[in-house]
């Protein structure tokens, strides 16, 4: 089948299967996170996720044998392009897709791939990320949650923090200490069922008002031996690889794309001039500037994606993470400006819930330069690894 | 710039800082802000009785101590440091400023009630679509007001409102004193992002007595503009306190937080960031003091100085608040530290009394007129 035929088939499939209600802006509570606690206030979200998953297109480039779409880079790009052209919402939001899956494909055993990848593609298993600890943030390798060999299983004790959605997840991928003698060389990568006895979570409230963050406690948790990914004490390499995928994929997923709405609001707020442009010149220029920056960032993302599709985690991932965090923050600064006084209302204000939602997103965007490795750490990484500059940590 | 506080001003500032350090702890504030009515009326009376605060910037004939812009600046900075939600700005700066310049015994009497803490007067000037569309009609008994006002901060706590309106047959703005309980006035109240309370007002057939009009019909535009400049200067001063706290908390945090086997304060990137925050605060301070001292000058000098301050302060607020969050890492995103509340107030100040674009435009316009 030629790419043209693929595109034609794709278009008619999309015409038949993409619900119109999913070609609109996505409110927070309609994000398709999936998982056993998945909520679908709009039933179309569920239908769209299932339809895409059935074709493996929630994970377009993963091999078919693990439920993926088996598409090459060109066709994956065509798929993305057609979805974007229609303004389709993503069919599935998932740490499994963005973070765990790619490293399982590379480091997982055959049995692990068969067991864990298909439920990710289908949106059945929701994963969370157990990296950060109270004393191990930027200096992640100083983590102390430990896994001890207890004969036929691992025994895990310790505490993770900032675990996004731990209270909603089915599974957690965790960095654990398996050798206290070596720092980076004493870390292993472990998959843990969140239903295991001994795991508990405590939600932490965010400045944006919701609490998707948790503290996650492990108290004598038994984990089957076969849930270790890669070699014992070989977790750091996997952890770093995953961070690269995270920086790139999370950047791509959460990225901009709503400038049209900002423009529409700006027209409302400031009116239009004789040529039909936003009447306020300074704001108009800032929107143009944001547009250009987002565009350049998107192109860089696509380049990074091609490198990944070609089999190597991209060295551009840190650049992309930094740039996308910056772009997204600028974006919401503009958004909040165009909300005018509505941006000041909080719970129960007589304004459209949409304004309130944008205000929360704006607050949440402040985390973009912290999560997945802070912008400062990203710059350090680029300085050392890309520019080859000297330095320690 | 030659600027020294006198003894009384130093005393005012120190007393207030001490009082707030004891009586306005952050945890207690959090509970007050989350509950009803969202402020502390008893504390307000203590501001008046124990500290003489409410009249600090008011004329002596109204029971005040004869101070002015500098007193307001000192109070607002202290309020910023403690993140006080009580409506000093709305009542003692904005409304009191308008009343002090309005002729008539009613205005002076109301001013005296502000100074003693028995009246909370709050202005309501902004409308959903900008401009003044609220209409005032003469009636045999006085006036009738119809229209809407948006985001009147502290209005839910007010005993009186000062409402801007257009009197039929005039083009300029007029200001009216409206008792909170007046028939035909409806408030829809809600919390603002920074933990205050605001209301949208609806005046429908709101009947007022003849004395409700302040000054002459249609002649209050200049007064309103002066009030807005005084408000802008006051929130600039408040921002100095907010930013000082954000900077101090961040400085303490980076000295205490350890990563990579050392305090993160040891990383040069972090040092430079804290220095950059400090520099912005210093510039903001200079511009704010100058704006406060310029409030009594000509309208043009006043506007230039206030716009300069508002832009300098807004940019500092954004930089300082965002970097305070950033340097706290994950902790910065939680609602568990005072940081989050200071961050929100700093970003609200950025937008109050005209955002950066507004003041850049005004400054550019005035400078061009001069050339
Ligand atoms: C919204 C959000 C979601 C998150 N979700 C998850 C999750 O699901 N799972 C998970 O494991 N973690 C998660 N995190 C945690 C995140 O990965 C950490 O917050 C991040 O790695 C920073 O660690 P820290 O918070 O301990 O900050 P710290 O490491 O204490 O850093 C504090 C400040 O110091 C700076 N700094 C530190 N070291 C250096 C240096 N060497 N040079 C220069 N500057 C330095 C940092 O850039 C930062 O500004 C999330 C965080 C956020 C904000």
Coordinates of C-alpha atoms in Angstrom, one line a residue, chain A residues 50-287:
Chain A
X50 CA -11.3 2.6 21.9
X51 CA -11.4 3.2 18.2
X52 CA -7.9 4.5 18.0
X53 CA -6.6 1.8 20.3
X54 CA -8.2 -1.0 18.2
X55 CA -6.0 0.2 15.3
X56 CA -3.0 0.6 17.6
X57 CA -2.9 4.3 16.8
X58 CA -2.7 5.4 20.4
X59 CA 0.9 4.1 20.1
X60 CA 1.3 4.5 16.3
X61 CA 5.0 3.4 16.0
X62 CA 5.0 0.6 18.5
X63 CA 5.1 -2.9 17.0
X64 CA 1.8 -4.6 16.2
X65 CA 2.7 -7.6 18.3
X66 CA 2.4 -5.4 21.4
X67 CA -0.8 -3.8 20.3
X68 CA 0.8 -0.8 18.6
X69 CA 0.1 0.6 15.1
X70 CA 3.4 -0.6 13.5
X71 CA 3.6 2.6 11.5
X72 CA 6.9 3.9 10.1
X73 CA 8.0 7.4 10.7
X74 CA 6.4 8.8 7.5
X75 CA 3.0 7.3 8.2
X76 CA 3.1 8.2 11.9
X77 CA 3.7 11.8 10.7
X78 CA 0.8 11.6 8.3
X79 CA -1.4 10.4 11.1
X80 CA -0.3 13.3 13.4
X81 CA -0.8 15.8 10.6
X82 CA -4.3 14.6 9.8
X83 CA -5.3 14.6 13.5
X84 CA -3.9 18.1 13.9
X85 CA -5.6 19.3 10.8
X86 CA -9.0 18.2 12.2
X87 CA -8.2 19.6 15.6
X88 CA -8.7 16.2 17.1
X89 CA -8.1 15.8 20.8
X90 CA -5.5 13.1 21.7
X91 CA -7.2 9.7 22.1
X92 CA -5.2 8.8 25.2
X93 CA -3.0 10.7 27.7
X94 CA -0.7 8.3 29.4
X95 CA 2.6 8.2 31.3
X96 CA 2.7 4.6 30.0
X97 CA 2.7 5.8 26.4
X98 CA 5.0 8.7 26.9
X99 CA 7.5 7.4 29.4
X100 CA 7.4 3.7 30.3
X101 CA 6.5 2.1 26.9
X102 CA 9.6 3.4 25.0
X103 CA 12.0 2.1 27.6
X104 CA 10.2 -1.2 28.0
X105 CA 10.5 -1.7 24.3
X106 CA 14.3 -1.2 24.6
X107 CA 15.1 -2.8 28.0
X108 CA 12.1 -5.0 28.9
X109 CA 12.1 -8.7 28.7
X110 CA 9.9 -10.3 26.2
X111 CA 7.5 -11.4 28.9
X112 CA 7.4 -7.8 30.3
X113 CA 6.6 -6.4 26.9
X114 CA 3.8 -8.8 26.3
X115 CA 2.3 -8.3 29.7
X116 CA 2.6 -4.5 30.1
X117 CA 2.5 -2.9 26.7
X118 CA -0.9 -3.9 25.3
X119 CA -2.9 -2.6 28.3
X120 CA -1.0 0.7 27.9
X121 CA -2.0 1.0 24.2
X122 CA -5.7 0.2 25.1
X123 CA -5.7 2.7 27.9
X124 CA -6.5 0.0 30.5
X125 CA -3.5 0.4 32.7
X126 CA -2.6 3.8 34.1
X127 CA 0.9 4.4 35.3
X128 CA 2.6 6.9 37.5
X129 CA 6.2 7.8 38.0
X130 CA 8.0 7.1 41.2
X131 CA 11.2 9.0 40.8
X132 CA 11.4 12.1 43.1
X133 CA 11.9 11.8 46.9
X134 CA 11.9 14.5 49.5
X135 CA 15.7 14.6 49.5
X136 CA 16.2 13.5 45.9
X137 CA 14.8 16.0 43.3
X138 CA 17.3 17.5 40.9
X139 CA 19.9 15.1 42.5
X140 CA 17.7 12.2 41.6
X141 CA 20.5 9.6 42.0
X142 CA 20.7 10.3 45.7
X143 CA 17.3 8.4 46.1
X144 CA 16.9 6.1 49.1
X145 CA 13.7 4.1 48.7
X146 CA 15.2 0.7 49.0
X147 CA 14.4 -2.7 47.5
X148 CA 15.8 -5.7 49.4
X149 CA 16.1 -9.2 48.0
X150 CA 13.7 -11.3 50.1
X151 CA 14.3 -14.6 48.4
X152 CA 11.3 -15.0 46.0
X153 CA 10.4 -11.3 45.9
X154 CA 11.7 -7.7 46.5
X155 CA 10.8 -5.9 49.7
X156 CA 10.4 -2.2 49.1
X157 CA 10.5 0.5 51.8
X158 CA 10.6 4.3 51.4
X159 CA 8.8 7.4 50.3
X160 CA 8.3 9.1 47.0
X161 CA 7.0 12.7 46.5
X162 CA 5.4 14.8 43.8
X163 CA 4.0 11.5 42.3
X164 CA 1.5 12.9 39.8
X165 CA -1.8 11.0 40.0
X166 CA -0.5 8.3 42.3
X167 CA -4.0 8.1 43.7
X168 CA -5.5 7.3 40.3
X169 CA -2.8 5.0 38.9
X170 CA -2.9 1.2 38.6
X171 CA 0.9 0.8 38.5
X172 CA 4.0 2.8 39.3
X173 CA 7.4 2.6 37.7
X174 CA 9.9 3.2 40.5
X175 CA 13.6 3.9 41.0
X176 CA 14.8 2.0 44.0
X177 CA 18.1 1.6 45.7
X178 CA 19.5 -1.9 45.5
X179 CA 23.1 -1.1 46.5
X180 CA 23.9 1.5 49.1
X181 CA 27.6 1.3 48.3
X182 CA 27.4 3.0 44.9
X183 CA 25.3 6.1 43.9
X184 CA 24.3 5.8 40.3
X185 CA 25.4 2.2 40.1
X186 CA 23.1 1.1 43.0
X187 CA 19.8 2.0 41.4
X188 CA 17.3 -0.4 39.9
X189 CA 14.1 0.1 37.9
X190 CA 11.1 -1.7 39.3
X191 CA 7.4 -2.0 38.3
X192 CA 5.0 -2.1 41.2
X193 CA 1.3 -2.7 41.4
X194 CA -0.4 0.1 43.2
X195 CA -2.8 -2.3 44.8
X196 CA 0.0 -4.0 46.7
X197 CA -0.5 -4.1 50.4
X198 CA 1.8 -1.5 52.1
X199 CA 1.4 1.3 49.5
X200 CA -0.5 4.4 50.5
X201 CA -0.8 7.9 49.1
X202 CA -1.4 11.4 50.5
X203 CA -2.6 14.1 48.1
X204 CA -0.8 17.4 48.1
X205 CA -2.7 20.5 47.0
X206 CA -1.3 22.6 44.2
X207 CA -1.4 26.4 43.8
X208 CA -3.8 25.8 40.9
X209 CA -6.3 24.5 43.5
X210 CA -6.5 20.8 42.5
X211 CA -4.4 18.0 43.9
X212 CA -3.0 15.7 41.3
X213 CA 0.3 15.4 43.3
X214 CA 0.8 12.8 45.9
X215 CA 3.2 11.6 48.5
X216 CA 3.6 7.9 48.0
X217 CA 4.6 5.6 50.9
X218 CA 6.0 2.1 50.7
X219 CA 5.9 0.1 53.8
X220 CA 7.2 -3.4 53.5
X221 CA 5.8 -3.9 50.0
X222 CA 6.3 -7.2 48.3
X223 CA 7.1 -7.0 44.6
X224 CA 7.6 -10.1 42.4
X225 CA 11.1 -10.7 41.2
X226 CA 10.1 -10.6 37.5
X227 CA 9.1 -6.9 37.8
X228 CA 12.7 -5.8 37.7
X229 CA 13.4 -4.1 34.3
X230 CA 16.9 -4.5 32.9
X231 CA 19.8 -5.7 35.1
X232 CA 20.0 -5.4 38.8
X233 CA 21.7 -2.1 39.7
X234 CA 21.4 -1.1 36.0
X235 CA 18.4 1.2 36.5
X236 CA 20.1 4.6 36.1
X237 CA 20.7 4.2 32.4
X238 CA 17.0 3.3 32.0
X239 CA 15.9 6.1 34.2
X240 CA 17.8 8.7 32.1
X241 CA 16.5 7.3 28.9
X242 CA 13.0 7.5 30.2
X243 CA 13.6 11.1 31.3
X244 CA 14.6 11.9 27.7
X245 CA 11.4 10.4 26.4
X246 CA 9.5 12.2 29.1
X247 CA 11.0 15.6 28.3
X248 CA 10.2 15.2 24.7
X249 CA 6.8 13.6 24.9
X250 CA 5.3 15.5 27.8
X251 CA 6.5 18.7 26.1
X252 CA 4.7 17.6 22.9
X253 CA 1.5 16.5 24.6
X254 CA 1.0 19.6 26.8
X255 CA 2.0 22.0 24.1
X256 CA 0.2 25.2 23.1
X257 CA -2.0 25.2 20.1
X258 CA -4.6 27.6 21.5
X259 CA -3.3 30.8 20.1
X260 CA -6.4 31.1 18.0
X261 CA -8.4 31.3 21.2
X262 CA -6.2 33.9 22.6
X263 CA -6.6 35.9 19.5
X264 CA -10.3 35.6 19.6
X265 CA -10.4 36.8 23.2
X266 CA -8.1 39.7 22.4
X267 CA -10.4 40.8 19.7
X268 CA -13.3 40.7 22.1
X269 CA -11.4 42.6 24.8
X270 CA -9.7 45.3 22.6
X271 CA -11.8 45.3 19.5
X272 CA -10.4 45.4 16.0
X273 CA -8.9 48.1 13.9
X274 CA -9.7 49.2 10.3
X275 CA -7.8 46.2 8.9
X276 CA -9.6 43.7 11.1
X277 CA -6.6 43.2 13.4
X278 CA -6.5 43.2 17.2
X279 CA -6.7 46.9 17.9
X280 CA -4.0 46.8 20.6
X281 CA -0.7 46.9 18.7
X282 CA 1.5 45.8 21.6
X283 CA -0.6 42.8 22.3
X284 CA -0.8 41.9 18.6
X285 CA 2.9 41.9 18.4
X286 CA 3.3 39.7 21.5
X287 CA 0.8 37.2 20.1

